[in-house]
mmCIF file of C-alpha atoms in Angstrom:
data_model
loop_
_atom_site.group_PDB
_atom_site.id
_atom_site.type_symbol
_atom_site.label_atom_id
_atom_site.label_comp_id
_atom_site.label_asym_id
_atom_site.label_seq_id
_atom_site.Cartn_x
_atom_site.Cartn_y
_atom_site.Cartn_z
ATOM 1 C CA MET A 1 52.919 -107.526 40.756
ATOM 2 C CA ARG A 2 52.525 -110.955 42.633
ATOM 3 C CA THR A 3 53.893 -110.995 46.111
ATOM 4 C CA GLU A 4 53.568 -113.657 48.837
ATOM 5 C CA ASN A 5 52.675 -111.009 51.514
ATOM 6 C CA SER A 6 49.773 -109.838 49.385
ATOM 7 C CA LEU A 7 48.405 -113.253 49.596
ATOM 8 C CA LEU A 8 47.488 -112.656 53.270
ATOM 9 C CA VAL A 9 44.776 -110.331 51.992
ATOM 10 C CA CYS A 10 43.200 -113.189 50.180
ATOM 11 C CA LEU A 11 43.309 -115.668 52.990
ATOM 12 C CA THR A 12 41.482 -113.297 55.268
ATOM 13 C CA SER A 13 39.099 -111.631 52.586
ATOM 14 C CA LEU A 14 36.383 -114.361 52.900
ATOM 15 C CA GLY A 15 36.840 -114.628 56.620
ATOM 16 C CA LEU A 16 35.874 -110.878 56.978
ATOM 17 C CA CYS A 17 32.570 -111.682 55.381
ATOM 18 C CA LEU A 18 31.940 -114.734 57.527
ATOM 19 C CA ASN A 19 32.692 -112.830 60.730
ATOM 20 C CA ALA A 20 30.534 -110.028 59.684
ATOM 21 C CA CYS A 21 27.684 -112.289 58.816
ATOM 22 C CA SER A 22 27.983 -114.461 61.978
ATOM 23 C CA SER A 23 25.889 -113.915 65.000
ATOM 24 C CA THR A 24 26.998 -112.061 68.162
ATOM 25 C CA PRO A 25 30.098 -113.320 69.779
ATOM 26 C CA VAL A 26 29.735 -116.659 71.649
ATOM 27 C CA PRO A 27 31.058 -116.312 75.233
ATOM 28 C CA ILE A 28 33.358 -119.078 76.452
ATOM 29 C CA ALA A 29 31.472 -121.212 78.907
ATOM 30 C CA ALA A 30 32.325 -124.113 81.247
ATOM 31 C CA THR A 31 29.703 -126.227 79.436
ATOM 32 C CA PRO A 32 29.434 -126.558 75.526
ATOM 33 C CA VAL A 33 27.439 -123.815 73.766
ATOM 34 C CA GLU A 34 26.362 -123.752 70.116
ATOM 35 C CA PRO A 35 29.264 -122.933 67.861
ATOM 36 C CA PRO A 36 29.207 -119.872 65.808
ATOM 37 C CA GLY A 37 28.771 -119.990 62.047
ATOM 38 C CA MET A 38 25.669 -122.214 61.974
ATOM 39 C CA GLN A 39 23.380 -119.748 60.271
ATOM 40 C CA ARG A 40 23.205 -119.543 56.611
ATOM 41 C CA LEU A 41 24.976 -116.612 54.798
ATOM 42 C CA PRO A 42 23.532 -114.478 52.273
ATOM 43 C CA ALA A 43 24.098 -115.814 48.878
ATOM 44 C CA GLU A 44 24.966 -112.431 47.098
ATOM 45 C CA GLN A 45 27.479 -111.531 49.857
ATOM 46 C CA VAL A 46 29.209 -115.017 49.625
ATOM 47 C CA GLN A 47 29.476 -114.693 45.938
ATOM 48 C CA GLN A 48 30.991 -111.268 46.184
ATOM 49 C CA ASP A 49 33.699 -112.430 48.702
ATOM 50 C CA VAL A 50 34.359 -115.655 46.648
ATOM 51 C CA ASP A 51 34.954 -113.368 43.486
ATOM 52 C CA LEU A 52 37.313 -111.225 45.622
ATOM 53 C CA ALA A 53 39.145 -114.236 46.928
ATOM 54 C CA VAL A 54 39.583 -115.853 43.518
ATOM 55 C CA GLU A 55 40.578 -112.507 41.813
ATOM 56 C CA ILE A 56 43.216 -111.819 44.522
ATOM 57 C CA LEU A 57 44.610 -115.431 44.058
ATOM 58 C CA GLU A 58 44.730 -115.165 40.406
ATOM 59 C CA ASN A 59 46.781 -111.882 40.614
ATOM 60 C CA VAL A 60 48.993 -112.087 43.536
ATOM 61 C CA LEU A 61 49.840 -115.760 44.094
ATOM 62 C CA PRO A 62 53.272 -116.574 42.766
ATOM 63 C CA GLY A 63 52.920 -119.734 40.759
ATOM 64 C CA TYR A 64 49.077 -119.599 40.574
ATOM 65 C CA ASP A 65 49.278 -121.656 37.244
ATOM 66 C CA ARG A 66 52.665 -123.307 37.906
ATOM 67 C CA TYR A 67 51.056 -126.705 38.105
ATOM 68 C CA ALA A 68 47.561 -126.381 37.054
ATOM 69 C CA ASN A 69 47.940 -125.401 33.507
ATOM 70 C CA SER A 70 47.306 -126.700 29.867
ATOM 71 C CA GLU A 71 50.447 -129.052 30.302
ATOM 72 C CA SER A 72 48.870 -130.571 33.365
ATOM 73 C CA PRO A 73 45.204 -131.335 32.314
ATOM 74 C CA MET A 74 44.422 -133.299 35.401
ATOM 75 C CA LEU A 75 45.610 -130.534 37.709
ATOM 76 C CA LEU A 76 43.842 -127.986 35.741
ATOM 77 C CA ALA A 77 40.622 -129.879 35.891
ATOM 78 C CA GLU A 78 41.039 -130.302 39.649
ATOM 79 C CA ARG A 79 41.205 -126.500 40.048
ATOM 80 C CA GLU A 80 38.342 -125.796 37.714
ATOM 81 C CA ALA A 81 36.060 -128.324 39.599
ATOM 82 C CA ALA A 82 37.029 -126.769 42.835
ATOM 83 C CA LEU A 83 36.319 -123.250 41.469
ATOM 84 C CA ALA A 84 33.025 -124.373 40.039
ATOM 85 C CA ALA A 85 32.008 -125.769 43.441
ATOM 86 C CA LEU A 86 32.768 -122.328 44.987
ATOM 87 C CA ARG A 87 30.746 -120.454 42.463
ATOM 88 C CA ALA A 88 27.783 -122.863 42.806
ATOM 89 C CA LEU A 89 27.379 -122.022 46.668
ATOM 90 C CA LYS A 90 23.892 -120.670 47.408
ATOM 91 C CA THR A 91 23.187 -119.937 51.001
ATOM 92 C CA PRO A 92 25.759 -122.035 52.888
ATOM 93 C CA THR A 93 27.051 -122.146 56.443
ATOM 94 C CA VAL A 94 30.412 -120.925 57.407
ATOM 95 C CA TYR A 95 31.726 -124.538 57.411
ATOM 96 C CA VAL A 96 30.511 -125.284 53.745
ATOM 97 C CA VAL A 97 32.040 -122.123 52.493
ATOM 98 C CA TYR A 98 35.219 -122.830 54.258
ATOM 99 C CA GLY A 99 35.355 -126.446 52.892
ATOM 100 C CA ALA A 100 34.839 -125.256 49.402
ATOM 101 C CA LEU A 101 37.408 -122.421 49.745
ATOM 102 C CA SER A 102 39.891 -124.954 51.304
ATOM 103 C CA ARG A 103 39.359 -127.290 48.305
ATOM 104 C CA TYR A 104 40.121 -124.508 45.830
ATOM 105 C CA ALA A 105 43.182 -123.461 47.701
ATOM 106 C CA ALA A 106 44.472 -127.097 47.756
ATOM 107 C CA SER A 107 43.940 -127.310 44.097
ATOM 108 C CA LEU A 108 46.572 -124.548 43.693
ATOM 109 C CA ARG A 109 49.238 -126.946 44.888
ATOM 110 C CA CYS A 110 50.973 -124.473 47.087
ATOM 111 C CA GLY A 111 51.743 -125.693 50.569
ATOM 112 C CA HIS A 112 51.642 -122.225 52.218
ATOM 113 C CA THR A 113 48.289 -121.181 50.550
ATOM 114 C CA LYS A 114 45.941 -122.250 53.297
ATOM 115 C CA THR A 115 42.623 -120.855 54.464
ATOM 116 C CA GLN A 116 41.879 -120.172 58.076
ATOM 117 C CA PHE A 117 38.562 -120.281 59.939
ATOM 118 C CA PRO A 118 37.041 -116.924 60.815
ATOM 119 C CA GLU A 119 38.637 -115.641 64.104
ATOM 120 C CA ARG A 120 35.425 -116.305 66.116
ATOM 121 C CA VAL A 121 35.263 -119.910 65.133
ATOM 122 C CA GLU A 122 38.893 -120.471 65.900
ATOM 123 C CA GLU A 123 38.393 -118.719 69.350
ATOM 124 C CA TRP A 124 35.327 -121.067 70.105
ATOM 125 C CA ARG A 125 37.332 -124.136 69.019
ATOM 126 C CA GLU A 126 40.182 -123.174 71.316
ATOM 127 C CA ASN A 127 38.030 -123.568 74.500
ATOM 128 C CA ASN A 128 35.173 -125.909 73.431
ATOM 129 C CA PRO A 129 34.700 -129.538 72.283
ATOM 130 C CA SER A 130 35.870 -129.537 68.681
ATOM 131 C CA HIS A 131 38.896 -132.052 68.465
ATOM 132 C CA LEU A 132 39.157 -135.878 68.700
ATOM 133 C CA PRO A 133 40.223 -136.886 72.205
ATOM 134 C CA PHE A 134 43.235 -138.654 71.245
ATOM 135 C CA ARG A 135 46.475 -138.499 69.226
ATOM 136 C CA PHE A 136 47.392 -141.052 66.640
ATOM 137 C CA VAL A 137 49.740 -142.339 63.947
ATOM 138 C CA THR A 138 48.657 -143.580 60.476
ATOM 139 C CA ASP A 139 50.052 -144.855 57.348
ATOM 140 C CA GLY A 140 46.916 -143.764 55.329
ATOM 141 C CA GLN A 141 45.281 -147.112 55.770
ATOM 142 C CA ARG A 142 45.263 -147.722 59.521
ATOM 143 C CA MET A 143 45.068 -145.390 62.546
ATOM 144 C CA LEU A 144 46.496 -146.305 65.942
ATOM 145 C CA VAL A 145 45.928 -144.358 69.113
ATOM 146 C CA THR A 146 49.081 -143.156 70.792
ATOM 147 C CA THR A 147 47.657 -141.233 73.708
ATOM 148 C CA ALA A 148 44.124 -140.232 74.751
ATOM 149 C CA ALA A 149 42.088 -138.093 77.070
ATOM 150 C CA VAL A 150 41.318 -139.856 80.413
ATOM 151 C CA LEU A 151 37.580 -139.544 79.738
ATOM 152 C CA SER A 152 37.565 -140.732 76.269
ATOM 153 C CA GLY A 153 37.791 -144.564 77.266
ATOM 154 C CA LEU A 154 40.458 -144.954 74.648
ATOM 155 C CA SER A 155 43.903 -146.523 75.128
ATOM 156 C CA PRO A 156 47.251 -146.447 73.371
ATOM 157 C CA GLY A 157 47.189 -149.268 70.807
ATOM 158 C CA ASP A 158 43.497 -149.071 69.983
ATOM 159 C CA GLU A 159 42.997 -148.944 66.265
ATOM 160 C CA ILE A 160 40.441 -146.415 64.803
ATOM 161 C CA VAL A 161 38.533 -148.443 62.102
ATOM 162 C CA SER A 162 36.079 -145.636 61.105
ATOM 163 C CA ASN A 163 34.813 -142.413 62.292
ATOM 164 C CA GLU A 164 31.100 -141.506 61.869
ATOM 165 C CA GLY A 165 30.986 -144.456 59.533
ATOM 166 C CA ILE A 166 33.883 -143.383 57.342
ATOM 167 C CA THR A 167 36.876 -145.694 57.054
ATOM 168 C CA VAL A 168 40.270 -144.410 57.577
ATOM 169 C CA PRO A 169 41.437 -144.668 53.943
ATOM 170 C CA GLU A 170 38.309 -142.673 52.934
ATOM 171 C CA LEU A 171 38.815 -140.084 55.687
ATOM 172 C CA VAL A 172 42.316 -139.631 54.559
ATOM 173 C CA SER A 173 41.107 -139.143 50.993
ATOM 174 C CA ARG A 174 38.432 -136.691 51.902
ATOM 175 C CA VAL A 175 40.567 -134.629 54.113
ATOM 176 C CA GLY A 176 43.394 -134.788 51.550
ATOM 177 C CA ALA A 177 41.199 -133.092 49.033
ATOM 178 C CA LEU A 178 41.154 -130.008 51.370
ATOM 179 C CA THR A 179 44.784 -130.068 52.322
ATOM 180 C CA SER A 180 47.332 -127.813 50.761
ATOM 181 C CA VAL A 181 50.617 -129.405 49.611
ATOM 182 C CA ASP A 182 53.321 -128.379 47.241
ATOM 183 C CA GLY A 183 53.113 -129.682 43.636
ATOM 184 C CA LEU A 184 52.927 -133.363 43.468
ATOM 185 C CA THR A 185 53.854 -134.017 46.961
ATOM 186 C CA THR A 186 50.517 -135.516 47.906
ATOM 187 C CA ALA A 187 52.060 -138.150 50.149
ATOM 188 C CA THR A 188 52.648 -135.397 52.736
ATOM 189 C CA ARG A 189 48.900 -135.261 53.140
ATOM 190 C CA VAL A 190 49.137 -138.352 55.338
ATOM 191 C CA ALA A 191 51.690 -136.732 57.702
ATOM 192 C CA LEU A 192 49.545 -133.659 57.875
ATOM 193 C CA PHE A 193 46.594 -135.825 58.661
ATOM 194 C CA GLU A 194 48.374 -136.679 61.986
ATOM 195 C CA GLU A 195 49.275 -132.978 62.638
ATOM 196 C CA ASP A 196 49.609 -129.715 60.691
ATOM 197 C CA GLY A 197 51.588 -127.082 62.346
ATOM 198 C CA ASP A 198 49.917 -124.428 60.572
ATOM 199 C CA LEU A 199 46.353 -125.340 61.467
ATOM 200 C CA PRO A 200 44.885 -125.788 64.986
ATOM 201 C CA GLY A 201 45.476 -129.682 65.186
ATOM 202 C CA SER A 202 45.666 -132.408 62.665
ATOM 203 C CA THR A 203 44.016 -131.748 59.305
ATOM 204 C CA LEU A 204 41.501 -134.501 60.425
ATOM 205 C CA ASP A 205 40.601 -132.524 63.534
ATOM 206 C CA HIS A 206 40.622 -129.141 61.602
ATOM 207 C CA TYR A 207 38.226 -130.398 59.089
ATOM 208 C CA LEU A 208 35.988 -132.424 61.343
ATOM 209 C CA PRO A 209 33.246 -129.645 61.131
ATOM 210 C CA VAL A 210 33.506 -129.400 57.405
ATOM 211 C CA LEU A 211 32.951 -133.234 56.910
ATOM 212 C CA PHE A 212 30.354 -133.689 59.690
ATOM 213 C CA GLY A 213 29.304 -130.369 60.996
ATOM 214 C CA PRO A 214 30.204 -129.133 64.446
ATOM 215 C CA ASN A 215 29.527 -131.774 67.083
ATOM 216 C CA THR A 216 30.391 -132.499 70.716
ATOM 217 C CA HIS A 217 30.904 -136.250 70.178
ATOM 218 C CA ALA A 218 32.364 -138.632 67.590
ATOM 219 C CA ALA A 219 31.018 -142.119 66.709
ATOM 220 C CA LEU A 220 34.056 -144.383 66.435
ATOM 221 C CA GLU A 221 34.466 -147.974 65.378
ATOM 222 C CA LEU A 222 37.311 -149.432 67.288
ATOM 223 C CA GLN A 223 39.498 -152.530 67.362
ATOM 224 C CA ARG A 224 40.593 -152.817 70.887
ATOM 225 C CA LEU A 225 44.277 -153.813 71.390
ATOM 226 C CA GLY A 226 44.019 -157.577 71.923
ATOM 227 C CA GLY A 227 40.308 -157.539 72.129
ATOM 228 C CA ASP A 228 36.910 -157.022 70.302
ATOM 229 C CA GLN A 229 35.739 -154.531 67.663
ATOM 230 C CA VAL A 230 33.403 -152.192 69.323
ATOM 231 C CA THR A 231 31.460 -148.968 68.543
ATOM 232 C CA VAL A 232 31.750 -146.049 70.927
ATOM 233 C CA ARG A 233 30.615 -142.432 71.213
ATOM 234 C CA VAL A 234 33.494 -140.336 72.612
ATOM 235 C CA PRO A 235 33.226 -136.786 73.812
ATOM 236 C CA LEU A 236 35.335 -134.235 71.736
ATOM 237 C CA VAL A 237 37.882 -131.856 73.518
ATOM 238 C CA SER A 238 38.902 -128.397 72.947
ATOM 239 C CA PHE A 239 42.060 -127.506 71.059
ATOM 240 C CA LYS A 240 43.609 -126.470 74.287
ATOM 241 C CA GLU A 241 43.073 -129.874 75.641
ATOM 242 C CA TRP A 242 44.126 -131.497 72.461
ATOM 243 C CA ARG A 243 47.550 -129.871 72.629
ATOM 244 C CA SER A 244 48.047 -131.173 76.169
ATOM 245 C CA LEU A 245 47.700 -134.775 75.035
ATOM 246 C CA SER A 246 51.138 -134.643 73.257
ATOM 247 C CA GLU A 247 53.777 -132.163 72.310
ATOM 248 C CA SER A 248 52.832 -129.998 69.435
ATOM 249 C CA SER A 249 54.530 -127.465 67.219
ATOM 250 C CA TYR A 250 51.549 -125.290 66.501
ATOM 251 C CA ARG A 251 52.513 -122.351 64.167
ATOM 252 C CA GLU A 252 56.070 -122.672 65.005
ATOM 253 C CA ASP A 253 58.544 -120.204 63.388
ATOM 254 C CA PHE A 254 62.093 -120.725 62.304
ATOM 255 C CA LYS A 255 63.473 -118.565 65.083
ATOM 256 C CA THR A 256 62.229 -121.002 67.874
ATOM 257 C CA ALA A 257 62.435 -124.273 65.631
ATOM 258 C CA VAL A 258 66.225 -124.712 65.595
ATOM 259 C CA HIS A 259 67.543 -126.794 68.354
ATOM 260 C CA LEU A 260 71.151 -128.053 69.046
ATOM 261 C CA ALA A 261 71.740 -130.971 71.531
ATOM 262 C CA PHE A 262 74.926 -132.874 72.534
ATOM 263 C CA PRO A 263 73.967 -136.431 73.315
ATOM 264 C CA MET A 264 77.478 -137.671 73.327
ATOM 265 C CA PRO A 265 81.017 -135.996 73.467
ATOM 266 C CA THR A 266 82.019 -134.777 69.980
ATOM 267 C CA ILE A 267 78.449 -135.550 68.551
ATOM 268 C CA GLY A 268 75.861 -132.783 67.967
ATOM 269 C CA VAL A 269 72.286 -133.174 66.800
ATOM 270 C CA LEU A 270 70.695 -130.157 65.015
ATOM 271 C CA THR A 271 66.995 -130.348 64.760
ATOM 272 C CA ILE A 272 64.968 -127.908 62.507
ATOM 273 C CA ASN A 273 61.249 -128.356 62.865
ATOM 274 C CA THR A 274 60.316 -125.766 60.197
ATOM 275 C CA PHE A 275 61.689 -123.209 57.912
ATOM 276 C CA VAL A 276 58.628 -120.882 58.050
ATOM 277 C CA ASN A 277 60.192 -117.511 58.479
ATOM 278 C CA TYR A 278 57.461 -115.002 57.403
ATOM 279 C CA ARG A 279 55.383 -114.594 60.510
ATOM 280 C CA ASP A 280 58.310 -113.453 62.770
ATOM 281 C CA PRO A 281 61.285 -113.330 60.444
ATOM 282 C CA ILE A 282 64.891 -113.568 61.424
ATOM 283 C CA ASP A 283 68.149 -113.755 59.494
ATOM 284 C CA PRO A 284 68.820 -117.387 58.838
ATOM 285 C CA ALA A 285 72.562 -116.825 58.400
ATOM 286 C CA ALA A 286 72.818 -115.146 61.894
ATOM 287 C CA VAL A 287 70.995 -118.388 63.352
ATOM 288 C CA PHE A 288 73.342 -120.840 61.682
ATOM 289 C CA ARG A 289 76.429 -118.817 62.692
ATOM 290 C CA CYS A 290 75.360 -119.274 66.385
ATOM 291 C CA VAL A 291 74.840 -122.996 65.698
ATOM 292 C CA VAL A 292 78.236 -123.444 64.080
ATOM 293 C CA ALA A 293 79.950 -121.464 66.934
ATOM 294 C CA ASN A 294 78.109 -123.477 69.701
ATOM 295 C CA ALA A 295 79.009 -126.615 67.964
ATOM 296 C CA ARG A 296 82.658 -125.820 67.704
ATOM 297 C CA GLY A 297 82.808 -124.569 71.310
ATOM 298 C CA ASN A 298 81.508 -127.967 72.410
ATOM 299 C CA GLY A 299 84.069 -129.970 70.351
ATOM 300 C CA VAL A 300 81.598 -131.376 67.839
ATOM 301 C CA LYS A 301 83.113 -133.507 65.164
ATOM 302 C CA THR A 302 79.932 -135.254 63.855
ATOM 303 C CA LEU A 303 76.852 -133.186 63.342
ATOM 304 C CA ILE A 304 73.572 -135.117 62.682
ATOM 305 C CA ILE A 305 70.861 -133.047 61.121
ATOM 306 C CA TYR A 306 67.195 -133.710 61.390
ATOM 307 C CA LEU A 307 64.826 -131.649 59.016
#
C-alpha cells in the first residue's frame, strides 16, 4: 500500500549509497577544504540504487501517475526523459547523480517529493563556501539584490544579469527543471528560486553545485544601481552565513509557523508560514482553538489571515 511516510525510504535510499561511496569525512576547517562527493561513483552501485529509488517511488508515492499519464502526454514524456537520464548515468559524481534524481523527482509533480544531498555534503555546505553571498528578489526575468555579505562588494539594488555566464531567465529555467512543485503550479518555481523552506537556501543556491560543480567563488555580471555594468568574482558563503543575511524559515513546521499579532485594537493578523505537519506533527484543531481563544480574549473583531 502506498503511504507518504514510506516515501522517506526512497528519498534517502540513494543518499545511503552516495554516503557509503564517498571518501572519509571532511573536517570543518576555518579555511575552505575540498568538498565531499567529487570522486566518481561505481556505475553498478549507482544503477542498483537508482533502480531501488525508482521502484520505491512507483510503489509507495500516492499520485505517482496522477499527472504523468496517458491523458497528459507532455508530462508523461517529461517523466520518461528524466528516468532515461537517470538510467544513462555511468560513473558520475554525487552532484551529477543528485541532479538527475532531482529532475526525476520534479517530473512527478509532487511538491513534497524532494531529494536531499547526502548528510556529509549538507554538513559541509553548512560551514563552508557554498551559497551566493546575497539575498535577492526576482520575477523570473530580473534579479535584484536585497542584502549582501560585507565582503561581497555587492549592494542592495544591484541587478544580477548573469551567473557564470548564464542569464537570469535561463537560470530560472534550468533550476526549475530540478524543482518539485504540485501539478501544474510551475509559477511557484520562481518563488522557490528566491527561497525554499525545505531545502538549505534558495533553489538557486541549493542547485549551484549541480549546475556548475562545487566552487568557492561565483562569476557575476552586474548592473550597478545607477552605475555601469561590470563583471565581478565574489566569494561564496556557508549556509550558516547565508541564513544570517536575512530572516529565513528553513524547514519550519506548522507548530512553530502560526503567529497571531494585534497591530491595532480589535484587529488581529494571523500568519501561517507553512502547513508542513509531518516532521513534528501537532493537532491543527488544537492550534486553531488557541488562536480563536486568544483573538477573542484580545477583543478582535477583524482577523486578517496571511497564508
